[in-house]
PDB file of C-alpha atoms in Angstrom:
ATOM      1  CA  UNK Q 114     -64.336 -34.023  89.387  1.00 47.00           C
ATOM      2  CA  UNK Q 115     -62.125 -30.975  90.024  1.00 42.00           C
ATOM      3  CA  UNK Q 116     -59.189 -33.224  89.775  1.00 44.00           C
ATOM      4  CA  UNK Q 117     -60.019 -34.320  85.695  1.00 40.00           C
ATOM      5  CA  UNK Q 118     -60.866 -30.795  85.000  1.00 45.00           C
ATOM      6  CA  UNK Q 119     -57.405 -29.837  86.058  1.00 42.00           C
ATOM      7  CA  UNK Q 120     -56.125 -32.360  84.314  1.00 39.00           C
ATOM      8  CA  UNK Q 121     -57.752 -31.835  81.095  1.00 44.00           C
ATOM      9  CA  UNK Q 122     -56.440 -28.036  81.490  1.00 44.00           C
ATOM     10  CA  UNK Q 123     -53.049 -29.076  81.699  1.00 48.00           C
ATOM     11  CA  UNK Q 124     -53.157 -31.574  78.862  1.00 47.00           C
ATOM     12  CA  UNK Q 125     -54.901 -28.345  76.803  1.00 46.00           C
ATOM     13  CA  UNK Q 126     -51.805 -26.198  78.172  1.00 43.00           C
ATOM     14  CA  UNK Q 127     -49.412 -28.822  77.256  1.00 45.00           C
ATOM     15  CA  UNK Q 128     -50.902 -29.526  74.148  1.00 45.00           C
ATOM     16  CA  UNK Q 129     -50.960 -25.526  73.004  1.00 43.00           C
ATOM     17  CA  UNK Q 130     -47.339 -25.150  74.105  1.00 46.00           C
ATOM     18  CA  UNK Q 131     -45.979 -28.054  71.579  1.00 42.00           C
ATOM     19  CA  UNK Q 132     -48.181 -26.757  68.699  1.00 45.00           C
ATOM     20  CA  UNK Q 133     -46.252 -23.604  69.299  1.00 45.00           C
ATOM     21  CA  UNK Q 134     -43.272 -25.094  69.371  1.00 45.00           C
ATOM     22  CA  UNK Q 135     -44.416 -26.842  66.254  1.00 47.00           C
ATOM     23  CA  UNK Q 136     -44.622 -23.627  64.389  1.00 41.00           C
ATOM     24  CA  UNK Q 137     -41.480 -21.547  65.621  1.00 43.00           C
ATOM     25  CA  UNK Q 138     -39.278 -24.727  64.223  1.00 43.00           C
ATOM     26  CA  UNK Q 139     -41.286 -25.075  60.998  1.00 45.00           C
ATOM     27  CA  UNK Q 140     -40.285 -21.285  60.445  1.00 43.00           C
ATOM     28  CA  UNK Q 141     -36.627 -21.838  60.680  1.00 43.00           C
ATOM     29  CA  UNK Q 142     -35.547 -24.041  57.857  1.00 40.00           C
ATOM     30  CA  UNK Q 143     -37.525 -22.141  55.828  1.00 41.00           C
ATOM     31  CA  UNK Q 144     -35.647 -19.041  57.278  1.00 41.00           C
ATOM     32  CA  UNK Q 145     -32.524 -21.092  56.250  1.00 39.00           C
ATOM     33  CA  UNK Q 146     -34.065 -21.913  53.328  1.00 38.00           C
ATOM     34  CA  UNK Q 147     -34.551 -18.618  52.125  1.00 42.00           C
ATOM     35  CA  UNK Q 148     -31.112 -17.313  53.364  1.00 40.00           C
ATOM     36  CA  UNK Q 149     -29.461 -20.592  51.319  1.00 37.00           C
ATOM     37  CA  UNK Q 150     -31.736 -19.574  48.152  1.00 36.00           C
ATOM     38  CA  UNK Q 151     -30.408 -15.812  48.512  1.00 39.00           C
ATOM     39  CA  UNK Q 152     -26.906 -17.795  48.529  1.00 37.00           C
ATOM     40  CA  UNK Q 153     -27.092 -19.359  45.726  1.00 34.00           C
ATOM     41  CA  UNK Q 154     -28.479 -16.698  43.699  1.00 40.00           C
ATOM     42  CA  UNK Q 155     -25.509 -14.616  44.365  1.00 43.00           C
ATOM     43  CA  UNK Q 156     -23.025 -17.632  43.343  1.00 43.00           C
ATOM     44  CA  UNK Q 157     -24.926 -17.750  40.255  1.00 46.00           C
ATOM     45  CA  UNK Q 158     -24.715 -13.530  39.889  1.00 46.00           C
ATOM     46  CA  UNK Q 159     -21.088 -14.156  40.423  1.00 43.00           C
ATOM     47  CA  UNK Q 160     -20.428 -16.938  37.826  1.00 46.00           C
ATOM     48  CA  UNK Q 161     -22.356 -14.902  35.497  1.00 46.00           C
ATOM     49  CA  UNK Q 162     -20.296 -11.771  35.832  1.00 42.00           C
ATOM     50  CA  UNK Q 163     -17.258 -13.958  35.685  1.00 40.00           C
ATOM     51  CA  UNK Q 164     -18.535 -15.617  32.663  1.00 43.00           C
ATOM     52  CA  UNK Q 165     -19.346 -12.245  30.930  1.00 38.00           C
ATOM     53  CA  UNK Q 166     -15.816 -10.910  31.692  1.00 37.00           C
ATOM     54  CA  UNK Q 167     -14.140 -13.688  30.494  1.00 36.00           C
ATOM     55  CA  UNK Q 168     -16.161 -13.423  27.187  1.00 41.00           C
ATOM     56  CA  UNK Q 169     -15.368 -10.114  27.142  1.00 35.00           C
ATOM     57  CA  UNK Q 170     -11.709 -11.600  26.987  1.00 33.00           C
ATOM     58  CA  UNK Q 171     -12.070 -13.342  24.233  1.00 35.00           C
ATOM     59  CA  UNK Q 172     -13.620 -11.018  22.435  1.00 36.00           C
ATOM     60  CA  UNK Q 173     -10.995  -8.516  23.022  1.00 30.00           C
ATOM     61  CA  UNK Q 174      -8.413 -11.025  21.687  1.00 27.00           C
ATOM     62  CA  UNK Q 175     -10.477 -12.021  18.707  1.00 34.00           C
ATOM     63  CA  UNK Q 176     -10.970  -7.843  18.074  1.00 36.00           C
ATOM     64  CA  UNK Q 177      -7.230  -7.630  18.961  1.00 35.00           C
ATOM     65  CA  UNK Q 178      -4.859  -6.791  15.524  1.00 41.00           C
ATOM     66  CA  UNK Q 179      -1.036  -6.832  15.268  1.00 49.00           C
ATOM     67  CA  UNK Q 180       0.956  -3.620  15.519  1.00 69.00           C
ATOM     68  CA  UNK Q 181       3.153  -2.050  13.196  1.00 81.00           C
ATOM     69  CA  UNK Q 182       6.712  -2.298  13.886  1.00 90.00           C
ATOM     70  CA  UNK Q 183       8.630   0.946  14.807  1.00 93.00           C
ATOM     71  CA  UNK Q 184      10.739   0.412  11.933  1.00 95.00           C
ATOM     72  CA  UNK Q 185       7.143   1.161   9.556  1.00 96.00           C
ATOM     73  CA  UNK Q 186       5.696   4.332  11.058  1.00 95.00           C
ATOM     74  CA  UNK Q 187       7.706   6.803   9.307  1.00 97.00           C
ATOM     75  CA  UNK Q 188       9.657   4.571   6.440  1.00 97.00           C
ATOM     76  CA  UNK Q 189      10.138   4.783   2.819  1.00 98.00           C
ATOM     77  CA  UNK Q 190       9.428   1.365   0.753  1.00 98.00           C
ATOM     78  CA  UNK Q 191      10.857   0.716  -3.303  1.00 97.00           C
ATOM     79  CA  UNK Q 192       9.919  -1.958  -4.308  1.00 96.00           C
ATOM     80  CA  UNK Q 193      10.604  -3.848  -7.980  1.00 96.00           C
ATOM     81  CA  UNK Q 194       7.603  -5.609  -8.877  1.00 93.00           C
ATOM     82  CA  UNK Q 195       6.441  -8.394 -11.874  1.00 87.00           C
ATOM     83  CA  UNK Q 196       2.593  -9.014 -12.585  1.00 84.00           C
ATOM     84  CA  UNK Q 197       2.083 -11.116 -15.480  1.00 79.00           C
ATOM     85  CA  UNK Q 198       4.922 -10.224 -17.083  1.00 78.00           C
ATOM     86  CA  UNK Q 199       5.288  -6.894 -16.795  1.00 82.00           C
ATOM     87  CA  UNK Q 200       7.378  -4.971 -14.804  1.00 87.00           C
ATOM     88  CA  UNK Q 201       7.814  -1.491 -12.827  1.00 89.00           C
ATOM     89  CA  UNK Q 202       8.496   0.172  -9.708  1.00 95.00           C
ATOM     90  CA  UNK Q 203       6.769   1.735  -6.704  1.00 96.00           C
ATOM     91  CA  UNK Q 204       7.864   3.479  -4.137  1.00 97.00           C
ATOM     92  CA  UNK Q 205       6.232   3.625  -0.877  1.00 97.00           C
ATOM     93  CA  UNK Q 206       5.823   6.326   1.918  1.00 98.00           C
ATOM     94  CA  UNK Q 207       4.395   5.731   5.215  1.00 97.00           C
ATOM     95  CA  UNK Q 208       3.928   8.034   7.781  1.00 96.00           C
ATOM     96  CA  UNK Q 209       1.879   6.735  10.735  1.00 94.00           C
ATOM     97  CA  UNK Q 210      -1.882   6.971   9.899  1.00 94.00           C
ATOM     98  CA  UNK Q 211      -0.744   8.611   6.389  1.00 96.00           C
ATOM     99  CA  UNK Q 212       0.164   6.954   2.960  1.00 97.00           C
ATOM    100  CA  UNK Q 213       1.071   7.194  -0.126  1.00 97.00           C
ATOM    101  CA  UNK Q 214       2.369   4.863  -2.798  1.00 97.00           C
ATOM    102  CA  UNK Q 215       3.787   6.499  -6.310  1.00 96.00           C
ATOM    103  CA  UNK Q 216       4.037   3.698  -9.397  1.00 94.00           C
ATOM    104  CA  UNK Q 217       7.115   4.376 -11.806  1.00 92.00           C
ATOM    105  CA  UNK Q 218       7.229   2.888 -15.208  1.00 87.00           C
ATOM    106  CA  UNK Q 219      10.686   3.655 -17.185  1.00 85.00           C
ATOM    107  CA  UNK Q 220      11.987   6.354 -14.934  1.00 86.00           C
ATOM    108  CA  UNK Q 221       8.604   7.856 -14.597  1.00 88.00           C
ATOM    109  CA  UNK Q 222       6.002   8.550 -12.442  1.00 89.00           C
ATOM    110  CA  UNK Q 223       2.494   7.540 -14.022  1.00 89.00           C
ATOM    111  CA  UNK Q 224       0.364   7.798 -10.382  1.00 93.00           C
ATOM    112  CA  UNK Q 225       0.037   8.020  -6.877  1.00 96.00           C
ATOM    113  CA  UNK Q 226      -2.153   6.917  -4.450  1.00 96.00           C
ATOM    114  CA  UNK Q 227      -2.579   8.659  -1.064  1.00 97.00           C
ATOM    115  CA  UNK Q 228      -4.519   7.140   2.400  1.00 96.00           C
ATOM    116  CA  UNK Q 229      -5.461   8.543   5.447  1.00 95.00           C
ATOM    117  CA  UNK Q 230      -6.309   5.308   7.391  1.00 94.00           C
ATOM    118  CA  UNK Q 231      -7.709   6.918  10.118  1.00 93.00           C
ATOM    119  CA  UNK Q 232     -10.115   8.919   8.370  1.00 93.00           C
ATOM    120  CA  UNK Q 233     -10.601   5.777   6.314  1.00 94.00           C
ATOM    121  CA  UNK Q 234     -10.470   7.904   2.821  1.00 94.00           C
ATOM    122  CA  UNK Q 235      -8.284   7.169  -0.112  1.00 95.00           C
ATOM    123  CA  UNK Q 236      -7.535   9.127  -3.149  1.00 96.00           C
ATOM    124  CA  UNK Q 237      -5.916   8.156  -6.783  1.00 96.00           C
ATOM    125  CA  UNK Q 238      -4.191  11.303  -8.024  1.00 94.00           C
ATOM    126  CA  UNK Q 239      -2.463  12.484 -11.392  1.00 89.00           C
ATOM    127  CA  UNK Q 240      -0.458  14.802 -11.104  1.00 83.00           C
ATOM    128  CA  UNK Q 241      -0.325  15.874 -15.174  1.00 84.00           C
ATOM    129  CA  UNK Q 242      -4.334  17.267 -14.397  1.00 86.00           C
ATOM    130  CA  UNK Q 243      -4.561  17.597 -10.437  1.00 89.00           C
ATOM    131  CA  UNK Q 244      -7.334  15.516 -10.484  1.00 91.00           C
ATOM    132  CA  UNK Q 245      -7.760  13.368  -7.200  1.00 93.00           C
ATOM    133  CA  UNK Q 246     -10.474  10.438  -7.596  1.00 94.00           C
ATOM    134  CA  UNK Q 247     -11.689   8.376  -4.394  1.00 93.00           C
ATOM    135  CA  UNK Q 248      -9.773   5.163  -4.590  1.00 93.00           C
ATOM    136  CA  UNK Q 249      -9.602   2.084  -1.958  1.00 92.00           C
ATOM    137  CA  UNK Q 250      -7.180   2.644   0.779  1.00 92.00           C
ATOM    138  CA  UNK Q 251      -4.227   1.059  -1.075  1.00 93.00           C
ATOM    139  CA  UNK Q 252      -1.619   4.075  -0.756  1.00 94.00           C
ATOM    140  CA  UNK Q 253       0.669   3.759   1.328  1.00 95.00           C
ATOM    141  CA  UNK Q 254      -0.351   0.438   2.782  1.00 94.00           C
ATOM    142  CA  UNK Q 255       2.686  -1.344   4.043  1.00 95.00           C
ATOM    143  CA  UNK Q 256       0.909  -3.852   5.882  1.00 94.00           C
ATOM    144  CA  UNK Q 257       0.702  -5.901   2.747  1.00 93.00           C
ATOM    145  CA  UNK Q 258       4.175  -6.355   2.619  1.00 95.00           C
ATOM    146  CA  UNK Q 259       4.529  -7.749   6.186  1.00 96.00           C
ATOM    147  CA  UNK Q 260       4.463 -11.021   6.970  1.00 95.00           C
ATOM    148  CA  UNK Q 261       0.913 -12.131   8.953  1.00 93.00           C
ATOM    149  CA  UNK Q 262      -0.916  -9.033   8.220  1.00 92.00           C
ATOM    150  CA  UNK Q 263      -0.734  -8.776   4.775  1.00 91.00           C
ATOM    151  CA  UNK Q 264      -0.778 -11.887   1.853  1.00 90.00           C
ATOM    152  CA  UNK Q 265       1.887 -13.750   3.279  1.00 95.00           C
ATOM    153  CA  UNK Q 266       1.240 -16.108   6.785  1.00 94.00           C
ATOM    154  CA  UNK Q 267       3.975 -17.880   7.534  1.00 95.00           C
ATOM    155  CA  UNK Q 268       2.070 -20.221  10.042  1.00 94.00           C
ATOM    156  CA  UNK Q 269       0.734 -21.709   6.924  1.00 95.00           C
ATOM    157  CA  UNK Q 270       4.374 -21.807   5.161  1.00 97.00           C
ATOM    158  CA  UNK Q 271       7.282 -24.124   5.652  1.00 97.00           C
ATOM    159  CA  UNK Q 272      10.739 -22.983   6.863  1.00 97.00           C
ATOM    160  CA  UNK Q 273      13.319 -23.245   4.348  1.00 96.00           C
ATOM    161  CA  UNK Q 274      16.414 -22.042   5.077  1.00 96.00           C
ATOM    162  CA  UNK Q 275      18.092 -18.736   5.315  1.00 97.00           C
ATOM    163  CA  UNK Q 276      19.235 -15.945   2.759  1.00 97.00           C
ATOM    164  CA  UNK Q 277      20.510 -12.773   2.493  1.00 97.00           C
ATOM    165  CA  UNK Q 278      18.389 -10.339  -0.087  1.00 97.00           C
ATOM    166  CA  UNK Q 279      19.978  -7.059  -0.514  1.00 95.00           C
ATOM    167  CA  UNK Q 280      21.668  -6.807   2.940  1.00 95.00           C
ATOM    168  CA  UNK Q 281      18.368  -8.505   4.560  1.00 96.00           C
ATOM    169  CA  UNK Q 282      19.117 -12.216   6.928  1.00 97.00           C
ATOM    170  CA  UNK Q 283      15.855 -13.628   5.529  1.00 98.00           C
ATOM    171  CA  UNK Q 284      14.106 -16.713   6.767  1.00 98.00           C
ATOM    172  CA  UNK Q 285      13.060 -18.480   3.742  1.00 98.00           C
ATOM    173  CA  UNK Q 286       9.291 -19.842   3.709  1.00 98.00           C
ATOM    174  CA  UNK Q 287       7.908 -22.097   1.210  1.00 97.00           C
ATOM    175  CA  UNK Q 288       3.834 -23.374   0.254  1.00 97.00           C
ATOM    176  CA  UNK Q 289       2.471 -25.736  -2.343  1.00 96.00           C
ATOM    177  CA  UNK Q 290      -0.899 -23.999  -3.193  1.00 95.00           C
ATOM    178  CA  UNK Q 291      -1.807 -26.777  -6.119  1.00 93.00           C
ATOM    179  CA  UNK Q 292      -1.412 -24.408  -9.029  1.00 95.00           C
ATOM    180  CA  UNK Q 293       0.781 -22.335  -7.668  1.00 96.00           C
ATOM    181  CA  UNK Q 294       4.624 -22.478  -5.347  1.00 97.00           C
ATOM    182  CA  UNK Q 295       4.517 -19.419  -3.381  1.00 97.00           C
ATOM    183  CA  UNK Q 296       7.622 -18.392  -1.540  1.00 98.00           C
ATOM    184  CA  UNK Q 297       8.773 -15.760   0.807  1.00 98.00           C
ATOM    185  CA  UNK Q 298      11.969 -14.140   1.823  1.00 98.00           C
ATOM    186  CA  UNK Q 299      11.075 -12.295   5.755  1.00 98.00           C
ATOM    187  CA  UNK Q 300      13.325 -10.207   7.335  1.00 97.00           C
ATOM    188  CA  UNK Q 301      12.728 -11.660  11.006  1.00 94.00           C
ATOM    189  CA  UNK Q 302      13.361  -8.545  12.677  1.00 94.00           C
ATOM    190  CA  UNK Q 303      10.329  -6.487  12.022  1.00 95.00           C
ATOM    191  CA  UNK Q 304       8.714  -9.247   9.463  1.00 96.00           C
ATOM    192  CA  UNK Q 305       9.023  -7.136   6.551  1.00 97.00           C
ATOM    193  CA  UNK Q 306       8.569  -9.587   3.195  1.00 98.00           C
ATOM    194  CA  UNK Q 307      12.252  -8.444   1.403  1.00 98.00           C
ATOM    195  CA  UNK Q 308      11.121 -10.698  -1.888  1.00 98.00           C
ATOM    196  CA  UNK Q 309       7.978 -12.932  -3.150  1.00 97.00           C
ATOM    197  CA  UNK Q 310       7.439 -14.829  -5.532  1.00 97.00           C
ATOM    198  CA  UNK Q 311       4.375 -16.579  -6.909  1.00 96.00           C
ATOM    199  CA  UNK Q 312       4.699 -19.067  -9.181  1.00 95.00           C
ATOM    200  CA  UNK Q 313       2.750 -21.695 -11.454  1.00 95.00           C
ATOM    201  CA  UNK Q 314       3.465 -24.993 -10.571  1.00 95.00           C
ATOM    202  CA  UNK Q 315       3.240 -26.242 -14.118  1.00 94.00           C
ATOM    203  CA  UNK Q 316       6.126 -24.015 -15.869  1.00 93.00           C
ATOM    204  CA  UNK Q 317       7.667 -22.325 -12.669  1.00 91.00           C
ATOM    205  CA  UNK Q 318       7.551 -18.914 -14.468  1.00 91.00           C
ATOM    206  CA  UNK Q 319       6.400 -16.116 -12.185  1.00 91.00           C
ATOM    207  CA  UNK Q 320       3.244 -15.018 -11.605  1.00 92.00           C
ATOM    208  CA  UNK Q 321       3.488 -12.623  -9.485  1.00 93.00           C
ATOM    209  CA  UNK Q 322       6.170 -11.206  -7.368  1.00 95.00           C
ATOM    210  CA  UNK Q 323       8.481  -8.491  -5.889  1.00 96.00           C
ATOM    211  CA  UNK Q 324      11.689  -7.754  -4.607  1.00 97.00           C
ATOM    212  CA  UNK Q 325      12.808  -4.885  -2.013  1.00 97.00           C
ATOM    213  CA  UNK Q 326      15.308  -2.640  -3.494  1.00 96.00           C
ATOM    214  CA  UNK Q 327      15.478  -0.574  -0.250  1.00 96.00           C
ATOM    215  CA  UNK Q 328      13.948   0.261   2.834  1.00 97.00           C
ATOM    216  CA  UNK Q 329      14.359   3.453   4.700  1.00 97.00           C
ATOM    217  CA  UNK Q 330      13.688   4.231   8.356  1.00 96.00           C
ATOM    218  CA  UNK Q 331      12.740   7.979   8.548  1.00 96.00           C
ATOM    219  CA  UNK Q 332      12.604  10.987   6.693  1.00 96.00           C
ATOM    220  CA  UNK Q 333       8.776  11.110   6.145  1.00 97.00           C
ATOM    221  CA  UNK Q 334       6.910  14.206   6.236  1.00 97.00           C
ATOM    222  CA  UNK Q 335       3.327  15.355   6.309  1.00 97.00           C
ATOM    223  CA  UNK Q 336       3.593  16.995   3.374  1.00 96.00           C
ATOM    224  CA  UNK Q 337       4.542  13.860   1.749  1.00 96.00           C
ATOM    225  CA  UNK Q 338       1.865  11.780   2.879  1.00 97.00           C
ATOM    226  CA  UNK Q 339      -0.708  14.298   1.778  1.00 95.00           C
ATOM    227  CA  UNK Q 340      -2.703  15.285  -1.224  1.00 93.00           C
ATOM    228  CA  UNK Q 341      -1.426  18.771  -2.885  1.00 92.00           C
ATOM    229  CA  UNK Q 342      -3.098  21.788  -2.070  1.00 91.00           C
ATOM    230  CA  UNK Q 343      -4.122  22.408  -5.325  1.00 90.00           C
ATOM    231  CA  UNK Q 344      -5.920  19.248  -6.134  1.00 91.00           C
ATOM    232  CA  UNK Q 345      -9.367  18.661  -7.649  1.00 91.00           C
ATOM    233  CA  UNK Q 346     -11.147  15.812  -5.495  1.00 91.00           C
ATOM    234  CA  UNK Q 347     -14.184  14.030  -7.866  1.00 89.00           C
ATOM    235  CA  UNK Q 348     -16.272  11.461  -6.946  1.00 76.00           C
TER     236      UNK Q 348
END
């Protein structure tokens, strides 16, 4: 009798030890489990930051505008221009973040137009009554006569050639618009547009268009770029 009673304990022994054992193993993989979750979670952290800087890439690029050349921020522009028929002359001043573009009709100045691009105002002034009106920022503005930033994009044009415009090796680019034949003389070296022309298709006369008389590098000032003293700004 003693002898089954001793052999029951041990079976009860034996029996407590594997449920034990039982247990501590059923707490490791989920132990592992846990640590592999924590893993992963942190891969996926990691992707996400990566994800977000490369975004932030992109977006950078997409935000991202052209420079000016040297050669444009301190430069004088004239400029003989046609628009529908009629023609005249402006000259240009740029001086960094400063602008100002004067329009001459028979040897005379009829207005100017100043811009502070960084301040973001703009001003059309006449001299004959010192009167300075808010105006678009259109003074000054060289960008429009650069090739890519302003109305000419060259990745849209076909090459045609080269010619020299008034001392300027242009690359010659051409574009069938439907009604109209647009083409573009571009000094390659800091992708100034030298001459334009904008034609109708039907008759070939000009629509619009402009030719670079001469282009100075320097001799800019502040006080060129910037409204007189003395004048009356109106809304």
């Amino acid at each position: 009798m003693k002898k089954v009673n001793l052999l029951i304990a041990i079976i009860l022994v034996l029996l407590l030890i594997l449920t034990a054992a039982g247990c501590s193993k059923g707490e490791n993989p989920a132990g592992k489990t846990d640590e592999s979750s924590g893993q992963i979670a942190g891969q996926d952290d990691s992707q996400d930051n990566e994800n977000l800087e490369a975004d932030a890439q992109d977006d950078s690029l997409a935000n991202g505008t052209p420079q000016l050349h040297k050669d444009f921020q301190n430069c004088i522009i004239d400029l003989e221009e046609t628009v529908s028929g009629q023609n005249y002359t402006t000259k240009m001043y740029r001086l960094n973040s400063k602008g100002k573009t004067d329009l001459i009709v028979d040897g005379t100045l009829k207005e100017s137009r100043y811009s502070d691009f960084a301040k973001g105002e703009g001003y059309y002034y006449i001299a004959d009554d010192k009167i300075a009106r808010r105006d678009s920022l259109i003074g000054g503005a060289v960008e429009y006569y650069i090739a890519d930033l302003g109305e000419v994009r060259t990745q849209e044009m076909i090459k045609s050639g080269n010619e020299n415009v008034n001392g300027f090796d242009c690359t010659v680019y051409k574009q069938d618009l439907g009604n109209y034949l647009v083409t573009a003389w571009v000094y390659e070296k800091n992708k100034l547009v030298v001459k334009y022309e904008l034609k109708y298709a039907s008759d070939g006369k000009i629509a619009k268009g402009y030719t670079v008389t001469q282009f100075t590098t320097g001799g800019v000032t502040e006080e060129m770029v910037t409204l007189p003293p003395d004048a009356q700004i109106v809304q």
